């Protein structure tokens, strides 16, 4: 499986999990942190899908910057105003700033990059193994 296909599969799974957390779990610290982590992993997976040959720190930095930027945008009130008019906007832009989210984003992106590295290493080992 190529890195792009793996990223597409991961992105689809993460979006499905994020929507399930949003729809099925009661609002709590655990569901909030889970949703934030899944959002960051979706950002990483999406960038890997777009830039499959980029070194892992590139999509990781892009995903972290995107997530942090969106979180800081929440300080302006713009995402909240958009969410009031179009509730689906809250899934992409959130609605209220929470400093804890910044930590969750960075840890989730680092974890996604680690998993990406492990999967890539395994693929290289499998390709190099004699058949």
CSV table of N, CA, C and O in Angstrom, one decimal:
chain,number,residue,atom,x,y,z
A,1,UNK,N,0.8,-1.2,0.0
A,1,UNK,CA,0.0,0.0,0.0
A,1,UNK,C,0.9,1.2,0.0
A,1,UNK,O,1.8,1.3,0.8
A,2,UNK,N,0.6,2.2,-0.9
A,2,UNK,CA,1.4,3.4,-0.9
A,2,UNK,C,1.1,4.3,0.2
A,2,UNK,O,0.0,4.2,0.9
A,3,UNK,N,1.9,5.3,0.5
A,3,UNK,CA,1.7,6.2,1.6
A,3,UNK,C,0.4,7.0,1.3
A,3,UNK,O,-0.3,7.3,2.3
A,4,UNK,N,0.2,7.4,0.1
A,4,UNK,CA,-1.0,8.2,-0.2
A,4,UNK,C,-2.3,7.4,0.1
A,4,UNK,O,-3.2,7.9,0.6
A,5,UNK,N,-2.3,6.1,-0.3
A,5,UNK,CA,-3.5,5.3,0.0
A,5,UNK,C,-3.6,5.1,1.5
A,5,UNK,O,-4.7,5.2,2.0
A,6,UNK,N,-2.5,4.8,2.2
A,6,UNK,CA,-2.6,4.7,3.6
A,6,UNK,C,-3.2,6.0,4.3
A,6,UNK,O,-4.0,5.9,5.2
A,7,UNK,N,-2.7,7.1,3.7
A,7,UNK,CA,-3.2,8.4,4.3
A,7,UNK,C,-4.7,8.6,4.0
A,7,UNK,O,-5.5,9.1,4.8
A,8,UNK,N,-5.2,8.2,2.8
A,8,UNK,CA,-6.6,8.3,2.5
A,8,UNK,C,-7.4,7.4,3.4
A,8,UNK,O,-8.5,7.8,3.9
A,9,UNK,N,-7.0,6.1,3.6
A,9,UNK,CA,-7.7,5.2,4.5
A,9,UNK,C,-7.7,5.8,5.9
A,9,UNK,O,-8.7,5.8,6.6
A,10,UNK,N,-6.5,6.3,6.4
A,10,UNK,CA,-6.5,6.9,7.7
A,10,UNK,C,-7.4,8.1,7.8
A,10,UNK,O,-8.2,8.2,8.8
A,11,UNK,N,-7.4,9.0,6.8
A,11,UNK,CA,-8.3,10.1,6.8
A,11,UNK,C,-9.8,9.7,6.9
A,11,UNK,O,-10.5,10.3,7.7
A,12,UNK,N,-10.2,8.8,6.1
A,12,UNK,CA,-11.6,8.3,6.1
A,12,UNK,C,-11.9,7.8,7.5
A,12,UNK,O,-13.0,8.1,8.0
A,13,UNK,N,-11.0,6.9,8.1
A,13,UNK,CA,-11.3,6.3,9.4
A,13,UNK,C,-11.4,7.4,10.5
A,13,UNK,O,-12.2,7.4,11.3
A,14,UNK,N,-10.5,8.4,10.4
A,14,UNK,CA,-10.4,9.4,11.4
A,14,UNK,C,-11.7,10.3,11.3
A,14,UNK,O,-12.2,10.7,12.3
A,15,UNK,N,-12.1,10.7,10.1
A,15,UNK,CA,-13.3,11.5,10.0
A,15,UNK,C,-14.5,10.7,10.5
A,15,UNK,O,-15.3,11.3,11.2
A,16,UNK,N,-14.6,9.4,10.2
A,16,UNK,CA,-15.7,8.6,10.7
A,16,UNK,C,-15.7,8.6,12.2
A,16,UNK,O,-16.7,8.7,12.8
A,17,UNK,N,-14.5,8.4,12.8
A,17,UNK,CA,-14.4,8.3,14.2
A,17,UNK,C,-14.8,9.7,14.8
A,17,UNK,O,-15.5,9.7,15.9
A,18,UNK,N,-14.3,10.8,14.2
A,18,UNK,CA,-14.6,12.1,14.7
A,18,UNK,C,-16.1,12.4,14.7
A,18,UNK,O,-16.6,13.0,15.6
A,19,UNK,N,-16.8,12.0,13.6
A,19,UNK,CA,-18.2,12.2,13.5
A,19,UNK,C,-18.9,11.4,14.5
A,19,UNK,O,-19.9,11.8,15.1
A,20,UNK,N,-18.4,10.1,14.8
A,20,UNK,CA,-19.0,9.3,15.8
A,20,UNK,C,-18.9,9.9,17.2
A,20,UNK,O,-19.8,9.9,18.0
A,21,UNK,N,-17.7,10.4,17.5
A,21,UNK,CA,-17.5,11.0,18.8
A,21,UNK,C,-18.4,12.2,18.9
A,21,UNK,O,-19.1,12.4,20.0
A,22,UNK,N,-18.6,13.0,17.9
A,22,UNK,CA,-19.4,14.2,17.9
A,22,UNK,C,-20.9,13.9,18.1
A,22,UNK,O,-21.6,14.5,18.8
A,23,UNK,N,-21.3,12.8,17.4
A,23,UNK,CA,-22.8,12.5,17.4
A,23,UNK,C,-23.2,11.6,18.5
A,23,UNK,O,-24.3,11.7,19.0
A,24,UNK,N,-22.3,10.6,18.9
A,24,UNK,CA,-22.7,9.5,19.8
A,24,UNK,C,-22.3,9.7,21.2
A,24,UNK,O,-23.0,9.1,22.1
A,25,UNK,N,-21.3,10.4,21.5
A,25,UNK,CA,-20.8,10.5,22.9
A,25,UNK,C,-21.3,11.8,23.5
A,25,UNK,O,-21.4,12.8,22.9
A,26,UNK,N,-21.6,11.7,24.8
A,26,UNK,CA,-22.0,12.9,25.5
A,26,UNK,C,-20.8,13.9,25.6
A,26,UNK,O,-19.7,13.5,25.6
A,27,UNK,N,-21.2,15.1,25.7
A,27,UNK,CA,-20.1,16.1,25.8
A,27,UNK,C,-19.4,16.0,27.2
A,27,UNK,O,-20.1,16.0,28.2
A,28,UNK,N,-18.1,15.8,27.1
A,28,UNK,CA,-17.3,15.6,28.3
A,28,UNK,C,-15.9,15.9,28.0
A,28,UNK,O,-15.5,16.2,26.8
A,29,UNK,N,-15.0,15.9,29.0
A,29,UNK,CA,-13.6,16.2,28.7
A,29,UNK,C,-13.0,15.1,27.8
A,29,UNK,O,-12.3,15.5,26.9
A,30,UNK,N,-13.4,13.9,28.0
A,30,UNK,CA,-12.9,12.8,27.1
A,30,UNK,C,-13.3,12.9,25.7
A,30,UNK,O,-12.5,12.8,24.8
A,31,UNK,N,-14.6,13.3,25.4
A,31,UNK,CA,-15.0,13.4,24.1
A,31,UNK,C,-14.4,14.7,23.4
A,31,UNK,O,-14.1,14.7,22.2
A,32,UNK,N,-14.2,15.7,24.2
A,32,UNK,CA,-13.6,17.0,23.7
A,32,UNK,C,-12.1,16.7,23.3
A,32,UNK,O,-11.7,17.0,22.2
A,33,UNK,N,-11.4,16.0,24.2
A,33,UNK,CA,-10.0,15.7,23.9
A,33,UNK,C,-9.9,14.7,22.7
A,33,UNK,O,-9.0,14.9,21.8
A,34,UNK,N,-10.8,13.8,22.7
A,34,UNK,CA,-10.8,12.8,21.6
A,34,UNK,C,-11.0,13.5,20.2
A,34,UNK,O,-10.4,13.2,19.2
A,35,UNK,N,-12.0,14.4,20.2
A,35,UNK,CA,-12.3,15.1,19.0
A,35,UNK,C,-11.2,16.0,18.6
A,35,UNK,O,-10.9,16.1,17.4
A,36,UNK,N,-10.5,16.6,19.5
A,36,UNK,CA,-9.4,17.5,19.2
A,36,UNK,C,-8.2,16.7,18.6
A,36,UNK,O,-7.6,17.0,17.6
A,37,UNK,N,-8.0,15.5,19.2
A,37,UNK,CA,-6.9,14.6,18.7
A,37,UNK,C,-7.2,14.1,17.3
A,37,UNK,O,-6.4,14.1,16.4
A,38,UNK,N,-8.5,13.7,17.1
A,38,UNK,CA,-8.9,13.2,15.8
A,38,UNK,C,-8.8,14.3,14.7
A,38,UNK,O,-8.4,14.1,13.6
A,39,UNK,N,-9.1,15.6,15.1
A,39,UNK,CA,-9.0,16.7,14.2
A,39,UNK,C,-7.6,16.9,13.7
A,39,UNK,O,-7.3,17.1,12.6
A,40,UNK,N,-6.7,16.8,14.7
A,40,UNK,CA,-5.3,17.0,14.4
A,40,UNK,C,-4.7,15.9,13.5
A,40,UNK,O,-4.0,16.1,12.5
A,41,UNK,N,-5.2,14.7,13.8
A,41,UNK,CA,-4.7,13.5,13.0
A,41,UNK,C,-5.3,13.6,11.5
A,41,UNK,O,-4.7,13.3,10.6
A,42,UNK,N,-6.5,14.1,11.4
A,42,UNK,CA,-7.1,14.3,10.1
A,42,UNK,C,-6.4,15.4,9.3
A,42,UNK,O,-6.1,15.2,8.1
A,43,UNK,N,-5.9,16.4,10.0
A,43,UNK,CA,-5.1,17.5,9.3
A,43,UNK,C,-3.8,16.9,8.8
A,43,UNK,O,-3.4,17.1,7.7
A,44,UNK,N,-3.2,16.1,9.7
A,44,UNK,CA,-1.9,15.4,9.3
A,44,UNK,C,-2.1,14.5,8.1
A,44,UNK,O,-1.4,14.5,7.1
A,45,UNK,N,-3.2,13.6,8.2
A,45,UNK,CA,-3.5,12.7,7.1
A,45,UNK,C,-3.8,13.4,5.8
A,45,UNK,O,-3.4,12.9,4.8
A,46,UNK,N,-4.6,14.4,5.9
A,46,UNK,CA,-4.9,15.2,4.7
A,46,UNK,C,-3.7,15.8,4.0
A,46,UNK,O,-3.6,15.7,2.8
A,47,UNK,N,-2.7,16.3,4.8
A,47,UNK,CA,-1.5,16.8,4.2
A,47,UNK,C,-0.6,15.7,3.6
A,47,UNK,O,0.0,15.9,2.6
A,48,UNK,N,-0.6,14.6,4.3
A,48,UNK,CA,0.2,13.5,3.7
A,48,UNK,C,-0.5,13.0,2.4
A,48,UNK,O,0.2,12.7,1.4
A,49,UNK,N,-1.8,13.0,2.4
A,49,UNK,CA,-2.5,12.7,1.1
A,49,UNK,C,-2.1,13.6,0.0
A,49,UNK,O,-1.9,13.2,-1.1
A,50,UNK,N,-2.0,14.9,0.3
A,50,UNK,CA,-1.7,15.9,-0.7
A,50,UNK,C,-0.2,15.9,-1.0
A,50,UNK,O,0.2,16.3,-2.1
A,51,UNK,N,0.7,15.6,0.0
A,51,UNK,CA,2.1,15.7,-0.2
A,51,UNK,C,2.8,14.4,0.2
A,51,UNK,O,3.5,14.3,1.2
A,52,UNK,N,2.5,13.2,-0.5
A,52,UNK,CA,2.9,11.9,0.0
A,52,UNK,C,4.5,11.8,0.0
A,52,UNK,O,5.0,10.9,0.7
A,53,UNK,N,5.2,12.5,-0.8
A,53,UNK,CA,6.6,12.4,-0.8
A,53,UNK,C,7.4,13.4,0.1
A,53,UNK,O,8.6,13.3,0.3
A,54,UNK,N,6.6,14.2,0.8
A,54,UNK,CA,7.2,15.2,1.7
A,54,UNK,C,7.8,14.5,2.9
A,54,UNK,O,7.2,13.5,3.4
A,55,UNK,N,8.9,14.9,3.5
A,55,UNK,CA,9.4,14.3,4.7
A,55,UNK,C,8.3,14.5,5.8
A,55,UNK,O,7.6,15.6,5.8
A,56,UNK,N,8.3,13.6,6.7
A,56,UNK,CA,7.2,13.6,7.7
A,56,UNK,C,7.1,15.0,8.5
A,56,UNK,O,6.0,15.4,8.9
A,57,UNK,N,8.2,15.6,8.8
A,57,UNK,CA,8.0,16.9,9.6
A,57,UNK,C,7.3,18.0,8.8
A,57,UNK,O,6.7,18.9,9.4
A,58,UNK,N,7.2,17.9,7.5
A,58,UNK,CA,6.5,18.9,6.7
A,58,UNK,C,5.0,18.8,6.9
A,58,UNK,O,4.4,19.8,7.3
A,59,UNK,N,4.3,17.7,6.7
A,59,UNK,CA,2.9,17.6,7.0
A,59,UNK,C,2.6,17.8,8.5
A,59,UNK,O,1.6,18.3,8.9
A,60,UNK,N,3.6,17.4,9.4
A,60,UNK,CA,3.4,17.5,10.8
A,60,UNK,C,3.4,19.0,11.2
A,60,UNK,O,2.5,19.4,11.9
A,61,UNK,N,4.3,19.7,10.7
A,61,UNK,CA,4.4,21.2,10.9
A,61,UNK,C,3.1,21.9,10.4
A,61,UNK,O,2.5,22.7,11.0
A,62,UNK,N,2.7,21.5,9.2
A,62,UNK,CA,1.6,22.1,8.5
A,62,UNK,C,0.3,21.8,9.3
A,62,UNK,O,-0.5,22.7,9.5
A,63,UNK,N,0.1,20.6,9.8
A,63,UNK,CA,-1.0,20.2,10.6
A,63,UNK,C,-1.1,20.9,11.9
A,63,UNK,O,-2.1,21.4,12.3
A,64,UNK,N,0.1,21.0,12.6
A,64,UNK,CA,0.1,21.7,13.9
A,64,UNK,C,-0.2,23.2,13.7
A,64,UNK,O,-0.9,23.7,14.5
A,65,UNK,N,0.4,23.8,12.7
A,65,UNK,CA,0.2,25.2,12.4
A,65,UNK,C,-1.3,25.5,12.1
A,65,UNK,O,-1.9,26.4,12.5
A,66,UNK,N,-1.9,24.6,11.3
A,66,UNK,CA,-3.3,24.7,10.9
A,66,UNK,C,-4.2,24.7,12.2
A,66,UNK,O,-5.0,25.6,12.5
A,67,UNK,N,-4.0,23.6,13.0
A,67,UNK,CA,-4.8,23.4,14.2
A,67,UNK,C,-4.6,24.6,15.2
A,67,UNK,O,-5.6,25.1,15.8
A,68,UNK,N,-3.3,25.0,15.4
A,68,UNK,CA,-3.1,26.1,16.3
A,68,UNK,C,-3.7,27.4,15.7
A,68,UNK,O,-4.3,28.2,16.5
A,69,UNK,N,-3.6,27.6,14.4
A,69,UNK,CA,-4.2,28.8,13.8
A,69,UNK,C,-5.7,28.8,14.0
A,69,UNK,O,-6.3,29.9,14.3
A,70,UNK,N,-6.3,27.7,13.8
A,70,UNK,CA,-7.8,27.6,14.0
A,70,UNK,C,-8.2,27.9,15.4
A,70,UNK,O,-9.1,28.6,15.7
A,71,UNK,N,-7.4,27.3,16.3
A,71,UNK,CA,-7.7,27.6,17.7
A,71,UNK,C,-7.5,29.0,18.1
A,71,UNK,O,-8.4,29.6,18.8
A,72,UNK,N,-6.5,29.7,17.6
A,72,UNK,CA,-6.3,31.1,17.9
A,72,UNK,C,-7.3,32.0,17.2
A,72,UNK,O,-7.8,33.0,17.8
A,73,UNK,N,-7.8,31.5,16.1
A,73,UNK,CA,-8.9,32.3,15.4
A,73,UNK,C,-10.2,32.3,16.3
A,73,UNK,O,-10.9,33.3,16.2
A,74,UNK,N,-10.3,31.3,17.1
A,74,UNK,CA,-11.5,31.2,18.0
A,74,UNK,C,-11.5,32.4,19.0
A,74,UNK,O,-12.6,32.8,19.5
A,75,UNK,N,-10.3,33.0,19.2
A,75,UNK,CA,-10.3,34.1,20.1
A,75,UNK,C,-11.0,35.3,19.5
A,75,UNK,O,-11.4,36.2,20.3
A,76,UNK,N,-11.2,35.3,18.2
A,76,UNK,CA,-11.8,36.5,17.6
A,76,UNK,C,-13.3,36.4,17.6
A,76,UNK,O,-14.0,37.4,17.4
A,77,UNK,N,-13.9,35.3,17.9
A,77,UNK,CA,-15.3,35.1,17.9
A,77,UNK,C,-15.9,34.8,16.5
A,77,UNK,O,-17.1,34.5,16.4
A,78,UNK,N,-15.1,34.8,15.5
A,78,UNK,CA,-15.6,34.6,14.1
A,78,UNK,C,-16.1,33.1,14.0
A,78,UNK,O,-17.2,32.9,13.4
A,79,UNK,N,-15.3,32.1,14.4
A,79,UNK,CA,-15.9,30.8,14.3
A,79,UNK,C,-17.2,30.6,15.0
A,79,UNK,O,-18.1,29.9,14.5
A,80,UNK,N,-17.4,31.2,16.2
A,80,UNK,CA,-18.6,31.1,16.9
A,80,UNK,C,-19.8,31.7,16.1
A,80,UNK,O,-20.8,31.1,16.0
A,81,UNK,N,-19.5,32.9,15.6
A,81,UNK,CA,-20.6,33.5,14.8
A,81,UNK,C,-20.9,32.7,13.5
A,81,UNK,O,-22.1,32.6,13.2
A,82,UNK,N,-19.9,32.1,12.9
A,82,UNK,CA,-20.2,31.2,11.7
A,82,UNK,C,-21.0,30.0,12.2
A,82,UNK,O,-21.9,29.6,11.5
A,83,UNK,N,-20.6,29.4,13.3
A,83,UNK,CA,-21.3,28.2,13.8
A,83,UNK,C,-22.7,28.5,14.1
A,83,UNK,O,-23.6,27.6,14.0
A,84,UNK,N,-23.0,29.7,14.6
A,84,UNK,CA,-24.4,30.0,14.9
A,84,UNK,C,-25.3,30.1,13.6
A,84,UNK,O,-26.4,29.7,13.7
A,85,UNK,N,-24.7,30.5,12.5
A,85,UNK,CA,-25.4,30.6,11.3
A,85,UNK,C,-25.4,29.3,10.5
A,85,UNK,O,-26.3,29.0,9.8
A,86,UNK,N,-24.2,28.6,10.6
A,86,UNK,CA,-24.0,27.3,9.9
A,86,UNK,C,-23.4,26.3,10.8
A,86,UNK,O,-22.1,26.3,10.9
A,87,UNK,N,-24.1,25.5,11.6
A,87,UNK,CA,-23.6,24.7,12.6
A,87,UNK,C,-22.5,23.7,12.2
A,87,UNK,O,-21.6,23.4,13.0
A,88,UNK,N,-22.5,23.3,10.9
A,88,UNK,CA,-21.4,22.4,10.5
A,88,UNK,C,-20.0,23.1,10.5
A,88,UNK,O,-19.0,22.5,10.6
A,89,UNK,N,-20.0,24.5,10.5
A,89,UNK,CA,-18.7,25.2,10.5
A,89,UNK,C,-18.0,24.9,11.8
A,89,UNK,O,-16.8,24.9,11.9
A,90,UNK,N,-18.7,24.6,12.9
A,90,UNK,CA,-18.1,24.3,14.2
A,90,UNK,C,-17.2,23.0,14.1
A,90,UNK,O,-16.3,22.9,14.8
A,91,UNK,N,-17.6,22.1,13.2
A,91,UNK,CA,-16.7,20.9,13.0
A,91,UNK,C,-15.4,21.2,12.5
A,91,UNK,O,-14.4,20.5,12.8
A,92,UNK,N,-15.3,22.3,11.7
A,92,UNK,CA,-14.0,22.6,11.1
A,92,UNK,C,-13.3,23.7,11.9
A,92,UNK,O,-12.1,23.7,12.1
A,93,UNK,N,-14.0,24.7,12.3
A,93,UNK,CA,-13.4,25.9,13.0
A,93,UNK,C,-13.6,26.0,14.5
A,93,UNK,O,-13.1,26.9,15.1
A,94,UNK,N,-14.4,25.0,15.1
A,94,UNK,CA,-14.6,25.1,16.5
A,94,UNK,C,-15.5,26.3,16.8
A,94,UNK,O,-16.1,26.9,16.0
A,95,UNK,N,-15.5,26.6,18.1
A,95,UNK,CA,-16.4,27.7,18.5
A,95,UNK,C,-15.8,28.5,19.6
A,95,UNK,O,-16.0,29.7,19.7
A,96,UNK,N,-15.0,27.9,20.5
A,96,UNK,CA,-14.4,28.7,21.6
A,96,UNK,C,-13.0,28.2,21.9
A,96,UNK,O,-12.7,27.0,21.9
A,97,UNK,N,-12.2,29.2,22.3
A,97,UNK,CA,-10.8,28.9,22.5
A,97,UNK,C,-10.6,28.1,23.8
A,97,UNK,O,-11.3,28.4,24.8
A,98,UNK,N,-9.7,27.1,23.8
A,98,UNK,CA,-9.3,26.4,25.0
A,98,UNK,C,-7.8,26.1,24.8
A,98,UNK,O,-7.4,25.3,23.9
A,99,UNK,N,-7.0,26.6,25.7
A,99,UNK,CA,-5.6,26.4,25.6
A,99,UNK,C,-5.2,25.0,25.7
A,99,UNK,O,-4.2,24.6,25.1
A,100,UNK,N,-5.9,24.1,26.4
A,100,UNK,CA,-5.6,22.7,26.4
A,100,UNK,C,-5.6,22.1,25.0
A,100,UNK,O,-4.8,21.2,24.7
A,101,UNK,N,-6.5,22.6,24.2
A,101,UNK,CA,-6.5,22.1,22.8
A,101,UNK,C,-5.2,22.2,22.1
A,101,UNK,O,-4.8,21.3,21.3
A,102,UNK,N,-4.4,23.2,22.4
A,102,UNK,CA,-3.1,23.4,21.7
A,102,UNK,C,-2.2,22.3,22.0
A,102,UNK,O,-1.5,21.8,21.2
A,103,UNK,N,-2.2,21.8,23.3
A,103,UNK,CA,-1.4,20.7,23.7
A,103,UNK,C,-1.8,19.4,23.0
A,103,UNK,O,-1.0,18.6,22.5
A,104,UNK,N,-3.1,19.2,23.0
A,104,UNK,CA,-3.7,18.0,22.4
A,104,UNK,C,-3.3,17.9,20.9
A,104,UNK,O,-2.9,16.9,20.4
A,105,UNK,N,-3.4,19.1,20.2
A,105,UNK,CA,-3.1,19.1,18.8
A,105,UNK,C,-1.6,18.7,18.6
A,105,UNK,O,-1.3,17.8,17.7
A,106,UNK,N,-0.7,19.3,19.3
A,106,UNK,CA,0.7,19.0,19.1
A,106,UNK,C,1.0,17.5,19.4
A,106,UNK,O,1.7,16.8,18.7
A,107,UNK,N,0.4,17.0,20.5
A,107,UNK,CA,0.7,15.6,20.9
A,107,UNK,C,0.1,14.6,19.8
A,107,UNK,O,0.7,13.6,19.5
A,108,UNK,N,-1.1,15.0,19.3
A,108,UNK,CA,-1.8,14.1,18.3
A,108,UNK,C,-1.0,14.1,17.0
A,108,UNK,O,-0.8,13.1,16.4
A,109,UNK,N,-0.5,15.3,16.6
A,109,UNK,CA,0.2,15.3,15.4
A,109,UNK,C,1.5,14.6,15.5
A,109,UNK,O,1.9,13.8,14.6
A,110,UNK,N,2.2,14.7,16.7
A,110,UNK,CA,3.4,13.9,16.9
A,110,UNK,C,3.1,12.4,16.9
A,110,UNK,O,3.9,11.6,16.3
A,111,UNK,N,2.0,12.0,17.4
A,111,UNK,CA,1.7,10.6,17.4
A,111,UNK,C,1.4,10.1,16.0
A,111,UNK,O,1.8,9.0,15.6
A,112,UNK,N,0.7,10.9,15.2
A,112,UNK,CA,0.4,10.6,13.8
A,112,UNK,C,1.7,10.4,13.0
A,112,UNK,O,1.8,9.5,12.2
A,113,UNK,N,2.6,11.4,13.3
A,113,UNK,CA,3.9,11.3,12.6
A,113,UNK,C,4.6,10.0,13.0
A,113,UNK,O,5.2,9.4,12.1
A,114,UNK,N,4.6,9.7,14.2
A,114,UNK,CA,5.2,8.4,14.7
A,114,UNK,C,4.6,7.2,14.0
A,114,UNK,O,5.3,6.3,13.6
A,115,UNK,N,3.3,7.2,14.0
A,115,UNK,CA,2.6,6.0,13.3
A,115,UNK,C,3.0,6.0,11.8
A,115,UNK,O,3.2,4.9,11.3
A,116,UNK,N,3.0,7.1,11.2
A,116,UNK,CA,3.3,7.2,9.8
A,116,UNK,C,4.8,6.7,9.6
A,116,UNK,O,5.0,5.9,8.6
A,117,UNK,N,5.7,7.0,10.5
A,117,UNK,CA,7.0,6.5,10.4
A,117,UNK,C,7.1,5.0,10.5
A,117,UNK,O,7.7,4.3,9.8
A,118,UNK,N,6.3,4.5,11.5
A,118,UNK,CA,6.3,3.0,11.8
A,118,UNK,C,5.8,2.3,10.6
A,118,UNK,O,6.3,1.2,10.2
A,119,UNK,N,4.7,2.8,10.0
A,119,UNK,CA,4.1,2.1,8.8
A,119,UNK,C,5.0,2.2,7.7
A,119,UNK,O,5.2,1.2,6.9
A,120,UNK,N,5.7,3.3,7.5
A,120,UNK,CA,6.7,3.4,6.4
A,120,UNK,C,7.9,2.5,6.5
A,120,UNK,O,8.3,1.9,5.6
A,121,UNK,N,8.3,2.4,7.8
A,121,UNK,CA,9.4,1.5,8.0
A,121,UNK,C,9.0,0.0,7.8
A,121,UNK,O,9.8,-0.7,7.1
A,122,UNK,N,7.8,-0.3,8.2
A,122,UNK,CA,7.3,-1.7,8.0
A,122,UNK,C,7.2,-2.0,6.5
A,122,UNK,O,7.6,-3.1,6.0
A,123,UNK,N,6.7,-1.0,5.7
A,123,UNK,CA,6.6,-1.2,4.2
A,123,UNK,C,7.9,-1.4,3.6
A,123,UNK,O,8.1,-2.2,2.7
A,124,UNK,N,8.9,-0.6,4.0
A,124,UNK,CA,10.3,-0.8,3.5
A,124,UNK,C,10.9,-2.1,3.8
A,124,UNK,O,11.5,-2.8,2.9
A,125,UNK,N,10.7,-2.6,5.0
A,125,UNK,CA,11.2,-3.9,5.4
A,125,UNK,C,10.5,-5.0,4.6
A,125,UNK,O,11.2,-5.9,4.1
A,126,UNK,N,9.2,-4.9,4.4
A,126,UNK,CA,8.5,-5.9,3.6
A,126,UNK,C,8.9,-5.9,2.2
A,126,UNK,O,9.0,-7.0,1.6
A,127,UNK,N,9.2,-4.8,1.6
A,127,UNK,CA,9.6,-4.7,0.2
A,127,UNK,C,11.0,-5.3,0.1
A,127,UNK,O,11.4,-5.9,-1.0
A,128,UNK,N,11.9,-5.1,1.1
A,128,UNK,CA,13.3,-5.6,1.0
A,128,UNK,C,13.4,-7.1,1.3
A,128,UNK,O,14.4,-7.7,0.9
A,129,UNK,N,12.4,-7.6,2.0
A,129,UNK,CA,12.5,-9.1,2.3
A,129,UNK,C,12.4,-9.9,1.1
A,129,UNK,O,11.7,-9.7,0.1
A,130,UNK,N,13.3,-11.0,1.0
A,130,UNK,CA,13.2,-11.9,-0.1
A,130,UNK,C,11.9,-12.7,-0.1
A,130,UNK,O,11.3,-13.0,0.9
A,131,UNK,N,11.5,-12.9,-1.4
A,131,UNK,CA,10.2,-13.6,-1.5
A,131,UNK,C,10.4,-15.0,-1.9
A,131,UNK,O,11.1,-15.5,-2.6
